[in-house]
C-alpha positions as a LaTeX table, in Angstrom:
\begin{tabular}{lrrr}
\hline
Residue & $x$ (\AA) & $y$ (\AA) & $z$ (\AA) \\
\hline
Met1 & 0.63 & $-16.04$ & 45.31 \\
Ala2 & 2.72 & $-18.17$ & 43.55 \\
Pro3 & 2.88 & $-18.19$ & 39.57 \\
Ile4 & 0.56 & $-20.95$ & 37.82 \\
Thr5 & 3.00 & $-23.61$ & 36.15 \\
Thr6 & 1.73 & $-25.30$ & 33.04 \\
Ala7 & 3.12 & $-28.52$ & 31.29 \\
Ile8 & 2.51 & $-28.59$ & 27.53 \\
Thr9 & 3.26 & $-32.36$ & 27.03 \\
Asn10 & 3.48 & $-34.87$ & 24.08 \\
Ile11 & 4.83 & $-32.48$ & 21.98 \\
Gly12 & 6.06 & $-34.50$ & 18.58 \\
Ser13 & 8.89 & $-32.44$ & 17.58 \\
Leu14 & 10.14 & $-29.54$ & 19.45 \\
Val15 & 12.71 & $-26.69$ & 18.24 \\
Thr16 & 14.78 & $-25.46$ & 21.34 \\
Asn17 & 17.50 & $-23.73$ & 19.42 \\
Asp18 & 19.47 & $-24.93$ & 21.81 \\
Pro19 & 22.51 & $-26.75$ & 20.07 \\
Ser20 & 24.01 & $-27.80$ & 23.37 \\
Leu21 & 21.41 & $-30.80$ & 23.64 \\
Pro22 & 23.43 & $-33.93$ & 22.69 \\
Gly23 & 22.28 & $-35.59$ & 19.43 \\
Thr24 & 19.77 & $-32.66$ & 18.26 \\
Gly25 & 21.42 & $-30.87$ & 15.82 \\
Pro26 & 21.87 & $-26.89$ & 15.81 \\
Leu27 & 18.15 & $-26.73$ & 16.21 \\
Gly28 & 18.38 & $-28.53$ & 19.16 \\
Val29 & 15.12 & $-30.74$ & 18.39 \\
Ile30 & 13.73 & $-32.83$ & 21.01 \\
Gln31 & 11.44 & $-35.82$ & 20.10 \\
Asp32 & 8.34 & $-36.38$ & 22.11 \\
Ala33 & 9.13 & $-33.46$ & 24.32 \\
Ala34 & 7.64 & $-31.46$ & 26.99 \\
Val35 & 8.14 & $-27.91$ & 28.14 \\
Val36 & 6.94 & $-26.43$ & 31.51 \\
Ile37 & 5.84 & $-23.02$ & 31.97 \\
Asp38 & 6.41 & $-21.32$ & 35.42 \\
Gly39 & 4.67 & $-17.64$ & 35.18 \\
Asp40 & 6.31 & $-15.94$ & 31.93 \\
Arg41 & 9.22 & $-17.96$ & 32.02 \\
Ile42 & 10.44 & $-21.36$ & 30.54 \\
Ala43 & 11.08 & $-23.42$ & 33.88 \\
Trp44 & 12.08 & $-26.87$ & 32.26 \\
Val45 & 12.51 & $-28.42$ & 28.95 \\
Gly46 & 13.12 & $-32.27$ & 28.19 \\
Pro47 & 11.11 & $-35.62$ & 27.29 \\
Thr48 & 7.56 & $-35.87$ & 28.26 \\
Ser49 & 8.42 & $-38.95$ & 30.47 \\
Lys50 & 10.21 & $-37.09$ & 32.71 \\
Ala51 & 7.88 & $-33.94$ & 32.99 \\
Pro52 & 7.41 & $-32.56$ & 36.67 \\
Ala53 & 4.09 & $-32.10$ & 38.00 \\
Thr54 & 2.58 & $-28.87$ & 37.38 \\
Asp55 & $-1.13$ & $-26.89$ & 38.01 \\
Asn56 & $-2.02$ & $-27.34$ & 34.52 \\
Ala57 & $-1.51$ & $-29.31$ & 31.38 \\
Val58 & $-1.87$ & $-29.09$ & 27.83 \\
Asp59 & $-1.42$ & $-32.29$ & 25.40 \\
Ala60 & 0.01 & $-31.35$ & 22.47 \\
Glu61 & $-1.16$ & $-34.49$ & 20.40 \\
Gly62 & 1.99 & $-35.06$ & 18.55 \\
Arg63 & 2.20 & $-31.57$ & 17.04 \\
Ala64 & 5.51 & $-29.81$ & 16.43 \\
Ala65 & 6.50 & $-26.64$ & 18.79 \\
Leu66 & 9.03 & $-24.03$ & 18.18 \\
Pro67 & 10.05 & $-20.66$ & 19.64 \\
Gly68 & 7.77 & $-17.73$ & 19.06 \\
Phe69 & 8.90 & $-15.92$ & 15.60 \\
Val70 & 11.03 & $-12.58$ & 16.31 \\
Asp71 & 9.85 & $-10.09$ & 13.61 \\
Ser72 & 12.81 & $-7.68$ & 13.45 \\
His73 & 11.98 & $-5.37$ & 10.63 \\
Ser74 & 8.23 & $-3.92$ & 10.59 \\
His75 & 6.60 & $-0.50$ & 9.72 \\
Leu76 & 3.09 & $-0.54$ & 11.28 \\
Val77 & 2.37 & 3.06 & 12.30 \\
Phe78 & 0.80 & 4.09 & 9.35 \\
Ala79 & $-2.71$ & 5.38 & 7.45 \\
Gly80 & $-3.77$ & 4.78 & 4.18 \\
Asp81 & $-3.74$ & 2.27 & 1.21 \\
Arg82 & $-1.25$ & 1.63 & $-1.73$ \\
Thr83 & $-3.53$ & $-0.90$ & $-3.62$ \\
Glu84 & $-3.08$ & 1.18 & $-6.57$ \\
Glu85 & 0.45 & 1.34 & $-6.26$ \\
Phe86 & 0.92 & $-2.54$ & $-6.21$ \\
Asn87 & $-1.71$ & $-3.39$ & $-8.91$ \\
Ala88 & 0.28 & $-1.18$ & $-11.21$ \\
Arg89 & 3.59 & $-2.85$ & $-10.34$ \\
Met90 & 2.09 & $-5.98$ & $-10.99$ \\
Ser91 & 0.51 & $-5.31$ & $-13.98$ \\
Gly92 & 3.86 & $-4.00$ & $-15.52$ \\
Arg93 & 2.82 & $-0.40$ & $-15.42$ \\
Ser94 & 5.19 & 2.01 & $-13.92$ \\
Tyr95 & 4.03 & 4.26 & $-11.03$ \\
Ser96 & 5.28 & 7.38 & $-10.08$ \\
Ala97 & 2.62 & 8.62 & $-7.40$ \\
Gly98 & 4.39 & 9.26 & $-4.76$ \\
Gly99 & 5.25 & 5.98 & $-3.13$ \\
Ile100 & 6.04 & 6.36 & 0.65 \\
Arg101 & 5.09 & 9.97 & 0.36 \\
Thr102 & 1.55 & 8.82 & $-0.49$ \\
Thr103 & 1.63 & 7.03 & 3.17 \\
Val104 & 3.37 & 10.16 & 4.42 \\
Ala105 & 0.21 & 12.13 & 3.76 \\
Ala106 & $-2.00$ & 9.58 & 4.97 \\
Thr107 & $-0.34$ & 9.20 & 8.11 \\
Arg108 & $-0.24$ & 12.86 & 8.81 \\
Ala109 & $-3.66$ & 13.35 & 8.27 \\
Ala110 & $-4.96$ & 10.13 & 10.60 \\
Thr111 & $-5.68$ & 11.00 & 14.31 \\
Asp112 & $-3.74$ & 8.94 & 17.05 \\
Ala113 & $-6.47$ & 6.68 & 17.68 \\
Glu114 & $-6.82$ & 5.88 & 13.81 \\
Leu115 & $-3.01$ & 5.01 & 13.67 \\
Glu116 & $-3.03$ & 2.85 & 17.14 \\
Ala117 & $-6.21$ & 0.96 & 16.06 \\
Asn118 & $-4.39$ & 0.04 & 12.84 \\
Leu119 & $-1.19$ & $-0.98$ & 14.83 \\
Arg120 & $-3.21$ & $-3.09$ & 17.09 \\
Arg121 & $-4.93$ & $-4.94$ & 14.03 \\
His122 & $-1.77$ & $-5.82$ & 12.37 \\
Leu123 & 0.01 & $-6.96$ & 15.85 \\
Asp124 & $-2.81$ & $-9.28$ & 16.43 \\
Glu125 & $-2.69$ & $-10.19$ & 12.80 \\
Ala126 & 1.34 & $-11.45$ & 13.22 \\
Leu127 & 0.24 & $-12.83$ & 16.83 \\
Arg128 & $-2.19$ & $-15.23$ & 15.05 \\
Gln129 & 0.76 & $-16.02$ & 12.76 \\
Gly130 & 3.19 & $-17.39$ & 15.90 \\
Thr131 & 4.97 & $-13.89$ & 16.15 \\
Thr132 & 5.37 & $-13.02$ & 19.63 \\
Thr133 & 8.01 & $-10.41$ & 19.68 \\
Leu134 & 7.93 & $-7.65$ & 16.78 \\
Glu135 & 10.06 & $-4.45$ & 15.99 \\
Thr136 & 8.57 & $-1.70$ & 14.38 \\
Lys137 & 9.46 & 1.98 & 13.21 \\
Ser138 & 8.38 & 5.26 & 12.71 \\
Gly139 & 9.25 & 6.70 & 9.11 \\
Tyr140 & 5.53 & 7.82 & 7.79 \\
Gly141 & 5.27 & 11.44 & 9.50 \\
Leu142 & 8.41 & 12.99 & 8.42 \\
Ser143 & 7.68 & 15.85 & 10.92 \\
Val144 & 8.82 & 16.21 & 14.39 \\
His145 & 5.27 & 15.83 & 15.71 \\
Asp146 & 4.35 & 12.98 & 13.45 \\
Glu147 & 7.52 & 10.91 & 14.20 \\
Ala148 & 7.17 & 11.58 & 17.84 \\
Arg149 & 3.84 & 10.53 & 18.22 \\
Ala150 & 4.32 & 7.42 & 15.97 \\
Leu151 & 6.91 & 6.47 & 18.11 \\
Arg152 & 4.85 & 7.13 & 21.37 \\
Ile153 & 1.96 & 4.81 & 19.92 \\
Ala154 & 4.11 & 2.07 & 19.24 \\
Ala155 & 6.13 & 2.07 & 22.38 \\
Ala156 & 2.88 & 1.10 & 24.15 \\
His157 & 2.75 & $-1.90$ & 22.42 \\
Thr158 & 6.24 & $-3.32$ & 21.86 \\
Asp159 & 9.69 & $-2.84$ & 23.56 \\
Glu160 & 11.34 & $-2.95$ & 20.31 \\
Val161 & 10.66 & 0.74 & 18.68 \\
Thr162 & 12.97 & 2.27 & 16.23 \\
Tyr163 & 13.32 & 5.70 & 15.07 \\
Leu164 & 13.30 & 5.86 & 11.36 \\
Gly165 & 12.96 & 9.98 & 10.76 \\
Ala166 & 15.38 & 9.08 & 7.96 \\
His167 & 12.93 & 7.12 & 5.73 \\
Val168 & 13.07 & 9.53 & 2.99 \\
Val169 & 13.74 & 13.38 & 2.95 \\
Ala170 & 10.30 & 15.03 & 3.74 \\
Pro171 & 8.31 & 16.51 & 0.82 \\
Glu172 & 8.80 & 20.14 & 2.69 \\
Phe173 & 12.54 & 19.74 & 2.26 \\
Ala174 & 12.74 & 18.49 & $-1.40$ \\
Asp175 & 15.11 & 21.15 & $-2.37$ \\
Asp176 & 17.07 & 20.96 & 1.02 \\
Pro177 & 17.76 & 17.44 & 1.87 \\
Asp178 & 20.77 & 18.82 & 4.06 \\
Gly179 & 18.45 & 20.59 & 6.02 \\
Tyr180 & 16.30 & 17.65 & 6.40 \\
Val181 & 19.13 & 15.86 & 7.94 \\
Ala182 & 19.69 & 18.66 & 10.54 \\
Leu183 & 16.51 & 18.30 & 11.51 \\
Val184 & 16.65 & 14.49 & 11.86 \\
Thr185 & 19.61 & 14.94 & 14.03 \\
Gly186 & 18.37 & 17.45 & 16.01 \\
Glu187 & 15.08 & 19.08 & 17.11 \\
Met188 & 13.45 & 15.71 & 15.79 \\
Leu189 & 15.82 & 13.36 & 17.57 \\
Asp190 & 15.45 & 15.16 & 20.87 \\
Ala191 & 11.58 & 14.26 & 20.50 \\
Cys192 & 11.85 & 11.13 & 19.67 \\
Ala193 & 14.91 & 9.43 & 21.55 \\
Pro194 & 12.67 & 8.77 & 24.68 \\
His195 & 10.06 & 6.84 & 22.98 \\
Ala196 & 12.79 & 4.71 & 21.23 \\
Arg197 & 15.57 & 1.85 & 21.72 \\
Trp198 & 17.07 & 1.98 & 18.08 \\
Val199 & 17.95 & 4.55 & 15.24 \\
Asp200 & 17.86 & 3.78 & 11.43 \\
Val201 & 18.31 & 5.22 & 8.37 \\
Phe202 & 17.53 & 4.21 & 4.89 \\
Cys203 & 20.98 & 4.64 & 3.14 \\
Glu204 & 20.04 & 4.21 & $-0.36$ \\
Arg205 & 19.93 & 6.07 & $-3.89$ \\
Gly206 & 16.92 & 8.21 & $-3.30$ \\
Ala207 & 16.90 & 8.36 & 0.19 \\
Phe208 & 20.36 & 8.96 & 2.25 \\
Asp209 & 23.64 & 8.63 & 0.62 \\
Gly210 & 26.75 & 7.59 & 3.09 \\
Asp211 & 27.89 & 10.57 & 4.46 \\
Gln212 & 24.06 & 11.67 & 5.58 \\
Ala213 & 23.37 & 8.10 & 6.78 \\
Arg214 & 26.79 & 8.17 & 9.10 \\
Thr215 & 25.50 & 11.67 & 10.35 \\
Val216 & 22.25 & 10.37 & 11.20 \\
Leu217 & 23.55 & 7.12 & 13.09 \\
Glu218 & 26.26 & 9.21 & 14.91 \\
Ala219 & 23.47 & 11.37 & 16.25 \\
Gly220 & 21.41 & 8.38 & 17.70 \\
Leu221 & 24.29 & 6.35 & 18.87 \\
Ala222 & 25.10 & 9.77 & 20.78 \\
Lys223 & 21.73 & 9.89 & 22.20 \\
Gly224 & 21.94 & 6.46 & 23.81 \\
Leu225 & 19.93 & 4.58 & 20.74 \\
Arg226 & 21.54 & 1.69 & 19.13 \\
Ala227 & 21.86 & 1.27 & 15.26 \\
Arg228 & 20.31 & $-0.29$ & 12.56 \\
Val229 & 20.36 & 0.41 & 8.93 \\
His230 & 17.98 & $-0.12$ & 5.63 \\
Ala231 & 21.17 & $-1.26$ & 3.54 \\
Asn232 & 21.59 & $-2.39$ & 0.00 \\
Gln233 & 18.14 & $-2.89$ & $-1.10$ \\
Leu234 & 18.06 & $-1.41$ & $-4.50$ \\
Gly235 & 21.24 & $-1.34$ & $-5.44$ \\
His236 & 25.22 & $-1.41$ & $-4.14$ \\
Gly237 & 26.16 & 0.72 & $-1.95$ \\
Pro238 & 27.93 & 2.08 & 1.63 \\
Gly239 & 25.20 & 0.94 & 3.71 \\
Val240 & 26.20 & $-2.62$ & 4.72 \\
Arg241 & 30.16 & $-1.72$ & 5.79 \\
Leu242 & 28.64 & 1.69 & 7.65 \\
Ala243 & 26.12 & $-0.55$ & 9.82 \\
Val244 & 29.60 & $-3.07$ & 10.64 \\
Glu245 & 31.85 & 0.09 & 10.93 \\
Leu246 & 29.51 & 1.61 & 13.61 \\
Gly247 & 28.41 & $-1.69$ & 15.10 \\
Ala248 & 24.80 & $-1.88$ & 14.13 \\
Ala249 & 22.92 & $-4.59$ & 15.45 \\
Ser250 & 21.91 & $-5.35$ & 11.85 \\
Ala251 & 21.83 & $-4.40$ & 8.41 \\
Asp252 & 18.52 & $-5.26$ & 6.83 \\
His253 & 17.81 & $-6.04$ & 3.47 \\
Cys254 & 21.49 & $-7.03$ & 2.05 \\
Thr255 & 19.86 & $-7.86$ & $-1.84$ \\
His256 & 22.89 & $-6.17$ & $-3.48$ \\
Leu257 & 26.26 & $-7.50$ & $-1.77$ \\
Thr258 & 29.63 & $-7.25$ & $-2.99$ \\
Asp259 & 32.50 & $-9.72$ & $-1.80$ \\
Ala260 & 33.44 & $-7.01$ & 0.41 \\
Asp261 & 30.05 & $-6.51$ & 1.87 \\
Val262 & 30.00 & $-10.02$ & 2.56 \\
Asp263 & 33.36 & $-10.03$ & 4.29 \\
Ala264 & 32.42 & $-7.09$ & 6.43 \\
Leu265 & 29.40 & $-9.23$ & 8.09 \\
Ala266 & 31.16 & $-12.39$ & 8.46 \\
Ser267 & 34.14 & $-10.22$ & 10.37 \\
Gly268 & 31.73 & $-8.26$ & 12.74 \\
Asp269 & 28.56 & $-9.06$ & 14.73 \\
Thr270 & 26.16 & $-7.18$ & 12.67 \\
Val271 & 23.17 & $-9.58$ & 11.55 \\
Ala272 & 21.94 & $-9.87$ & 8.03 \\
Thr273 & 18.12 & $-9.32$ & 8.17 \\
Leu274 & 16.97 & $-10.57$ & 4.84 \\
Leu275 & 13.17 & $-9.71$ & 4.12 \\
Pro276 & 12.17 & $-11.72$ & 1.25 \\
Gly277 & 8.38 & $-10.02$ & 1.21 \\
Ala278 & 9.98 & $-7.16$ & $-0.28$ \\
Glu279 & 11.28 & $-9.05$ & $-3.06$ \\
Phe280 & 8.01 & $-11.17$ & $-3.64$ \\
Ser281 & 5.94 & $-7.83$ & $-3.77$ \\
Thr282 & 8.15 & $-6.01$ & $-6.14$ \\
Arg283 & 9.87 & $-8.57$ & $-8.16$ \\
Ala284 & 13.11 & $-7.97$ & $-7.33$ \\
Pro285 & 15.92 & $-10.29$ & $-7.17$ \\
Trp286 & 15.97 & $-12.35$ & $-4.34$ \\
Pro287 & 19.12 & $-12.04$ & $-1.57$ \\
Asp288 & 21.53 & $-14.99$ & $-1.84$ \\
Ala289 & 21.01 & $-16.50$ & 1.72 \\
Arg290 & 23.19 & $-19.25$ & 0.76 \\
Arg291 & 26.10 & $-17.01$ & $-0.10$ \\
Leu292 & 25.71 & $-14.88$ & 3.32 \\
Leu293 & 25.40 & $-18.29$ & 5.58 \\
Asp294 & 28.53 & $-19.96$ & 3.92 \\
Ala295 & 30.44 & $-16.96$ & 4.70 \\
Gly296 & 29.37 & $-17.59$ & 8.59 \\
Val297 & 27.34 & $-14.47$ & 8.39 \\
Thr298 & 24.27 & $-14.88$ & 11.15 \\
Val299 & 21.08 & $-14.10$ & 9.10 \\
Ala300 & 17.66 & $-13.21$ & 10.31 \\
Leu301 & 14.49 & $-13.39$ & 8.50 \\
Ser302 & 11.75 & $-10.86$ & 8.77 \\
Thr303 & 8.70 & $-9.79$ & 7.43 \\
Asp304 & 9.05 & $-5.69$ & 6.69 \\
Cys305 & 5.34 & $-5.62$ & 6.66 \\
Asn306 & 4.71 & $-1.99$ & 5.19 \\
Pro307 & 1.89 & $-0.60$ & 3.24 \\
Gly308 & 4.20 & $-0.16$ & 0.00 \\
Ser309 & 6.65 & $-2.96$ & $-0.66$ \\
Ser310 & 5.99 & $-5.92$ & 1.78 \\
Phe311 & 2.07 & $-5.57$ & 3.03 \\
Thr312 & 2.43 & $-8.92$ & 4.74 \\
Ser313 & 2.68 & $-9.75$ & 8.85 \\
Ser314 & 3.31 & $-13.81$ & 7.98 \\
Val315 & 6.40 & $-14.88$ & 9.24 \\
Pro316 & 5.74 & $-18.74$ & 8.05 \\
Phe317 & 4.91 & $-17.12$ & 4.51 \\
Cys318 & 8.59 & $-15.69$ & 4.69 \\
Val319 & 10.12 & $-18.75$ & 6.08 \\
Ala320 & 8.70 & $-20.57$ & 3.18 \\
Leu321 & 10.00 & $-17.90$ & 0.45 \\
Ala322 & 13.30 & $-17.87$ & 1.96 \\
Val323 & 13.50 & $-22.26$ & 1.22 \\
Arg324 & 11.98 & $-21.90$ & $-1.99$ \\
Asp325 & 13.93 & $-19.07$ & $-3.43$ \\
Met326 & 16.70 & $-17.73$ & $-1.10$ \\
Gly327 & 18.86 & $-21.33$ & $-0.81$ \\
Met328 & 17.69 & $-21.74$ & 2.57 \\
Thr329 & 17.29 & $-24.93$ & 4.26 \\
Pro330 & 14.02 & $-25.16$ & 6.22 \\
Asp331 & 15.90 & $-25.61$ & 9.29 \\
Glu332 & 18.01 & $-22.23$ & 8.62 \\
Ala333 & 14.97 & $-20.71$ & 7.73 \\
Val334 & 13.44 & $-21.47$ & 11.06 \\
Trp335 & 16.39 & $-20.63$ & 12.93 \\
Ala336 & 16.45 & $-17.17$ & 11.05 \\
Ala337 & 13.07 & $-16.41$ & 12.25 \\
Thr338 & 13.27 & $-17.19$ & 15.84 \\
Ala339 & 16.86 & $-17.13$ & 17.03 \\
Gly340 & 18.34 & $-14.91$ & 14.10 \\
Gly341 & 15.31 & $-12.38$ & 14.85 \\
Ala342 & 16.47 & $-12.39$ & 18.60 \\
Ala343 & 20.34 & $-11.80$ & 17.60 \\
Ala344 & 19.28 & $-8.65$ & 15.31 \\
Leu345 & 17.52 & $-7.67$ & 18.04 \\
Arg346 & 20.17 & $-8.06$ & 20.53 \\
Arg347 & 18.28 & $-10.14$ & 22.88 \\
Thr348 & 18.83 & $-13.47$ & 24.41 \\
Asp349 & 15.58 & $-14.05$ & 26.24 \\
Ile350 & 13.49 & $-14.57$ & 23.19 \\
Gly351 & 14.08 & $-16.76$ & 20.03 \\
Arg352 & 14.90 & $-20.11$ & 22.04 \\
Val353 & 12.88 & $-22.70$ & 24.31 \\
Thr354 & 15.30 & $-23.07$ & 27.02 \\
Pro355 & 14.81 & $-22.69$ & 30.90 \\
Gly356 & 15.13 & $-19.17$ & 31.81 \\
Ala357 & 13.99 & $-17.94$ & 28.42 \\
Arg358 & 11.06 & $-15.95$ & 27.99 \\
Ala359 & 7.71 & $-18.53$ & 27.59 \\
Asp360 & 6.94 & $-17.61$ & 24.08 \\
Leu361 & 6.14 & $-20.71$ & 22.11 \\
Val362 & 4.27 & $-21.68$ & 19.07 \\
Leu363 & 2.42 & $-25.14$ & 18.74 \\
Leu364 & 1.95 & $-25.98$ & 14.78 \\
Asp365 & $-1.06$ & $-28.26$ & 13.56 \\
Ala366 & 1.79 & $-30.56$ & 11.93 \\
Pro367 & 4.41 & $-32.95$ & 13.01 \\
Ser368 & 7.23 & $-30.93$ & 12.15 \\
His369 & 8.87 & $-27.40$ & 11.74 \\
Val370 & 9.79 & $-28.33$ & 8.17 \\
His371 & 6.04 & $-28.05$ & 7.40 \\
Leu372 & 6.13 & $-24.28$ & 7.38 \\
Ala373 & 7.96 & $-24.47$ & 4.11 \\
Tyr374 & 6.51 & $-27.52$ & 2.97 \\
Arg375 & 3.01 & $-26.48$ & 3.25 \\
Pro376 & 3.27 & $-22.66$ & 2.11 \\
Gly377 & 0.11 & $-20.47$ & 2.79 \\
Val378 & $-1.40$ & $-22.83$ & 4.97 \\
Pro379 & $-2.37$ & $-21.69$ & 8.24 \\
Leu380 & $-0.29$ & $-23.91$ & 10.71 \\
Val381 & $-0.18$ & $-22.23$ & 14.09 \\
Ser382 & $-2.82$ & $-24.07$ & 16.08 \\
Ala383 & $-1.84$ & $-22.18$ & 19.46 \\
Val384 & 0.61 & $-19.50$ & 20.66 \\
Trp385 & 1.85 & $-18.66$ & 24.18 \\
Arg386 & 3.28 & $-15.17$ & 24.70 \\
Arg387 & 5.13 & $-14.60$ & 27.96 \\
Gly388 & 3.57 & $-17.73$ & 29.77 \\
Val389 & $-0.15$ & $-16.69$ & 28.64 \\
Arg390 & $-1.77$ & $-18.41$ & 25.62 \\
Glu391 & $-2.92$ & $-15.88$ & 23.34 \\
Val392 & $-4.30$ & $-17.98$ & 20.33 \\
\hline
\end{tabular}
């Protein structure tokens, strides 16, 4: 039986992310556009007046459409709540109740069913806001058993799964960090690699130094995983340059960068993934996206959704923050949240609306994608197609 075809017509403004279309700019914007979906793929894109006949038709009534958001950095396999920590931070009080380790204790105590229910809830929440591809990590188990089950649970719901045993040193190894690195690169890696596509490490003061991070990443690469790095969030450090040296797909956070860091990113193909939800939730300095873009660095925008430092699943919110506080134009922010996220995951089948791409599409209750920044906080997503199926 042939797949059912669907035409979405009368799209007021369609972001394709195909700059080869003449006269459409970097986002490949087509006015009065139509998209034909055939099965789980985009079959045709062009003006509504030339749309071919299909089995079904959806009238967009002048609304804007764009590719589904690609959230390339999140931490969704967890249990517990850190409201008290956030409240203390926003009230100007110091807080030292354990941070990540608080979530580790709650996650270890949770059942598989509880972890999966929480993951599904946040995935559904993200989907309603237009996210059609989402990467998520382990990192709140920090034991062989708990890291492996986190990845197993995540892998049942997304293809983009990252092993982050090197999030922080497990409490049992507080006095033996090198012993924990040996566990992360040995028995834990053996148990986790079959469930993951990526290996990650938090290369930061208070987590893992450059030598430890290199050891973790090289062990993951030797197991066939690809690399991504939490880099330069809290201060200057070796994370960004290590990511570029090892060919990591993405260096994430990139809040504190030297000229040498920016030059390294500009000379390689490692994407700088910016996570403004973290700066919003911690009152830290904003990453300078303008500096990176002007240097020719590929930039992605993601939520960093996690229970401690960025508890948002809303890519539109992050787009608005990037435009308001990080020096990005609305066009640049939308590209970073779609095609940029795809680049950070080394994917060419998502983040664009072109023939052959996966049929992931977001329809906005607005005439232009610019409204994502122009109307911050407003629930503009009116429909979402993922793999050709209307989900919202």
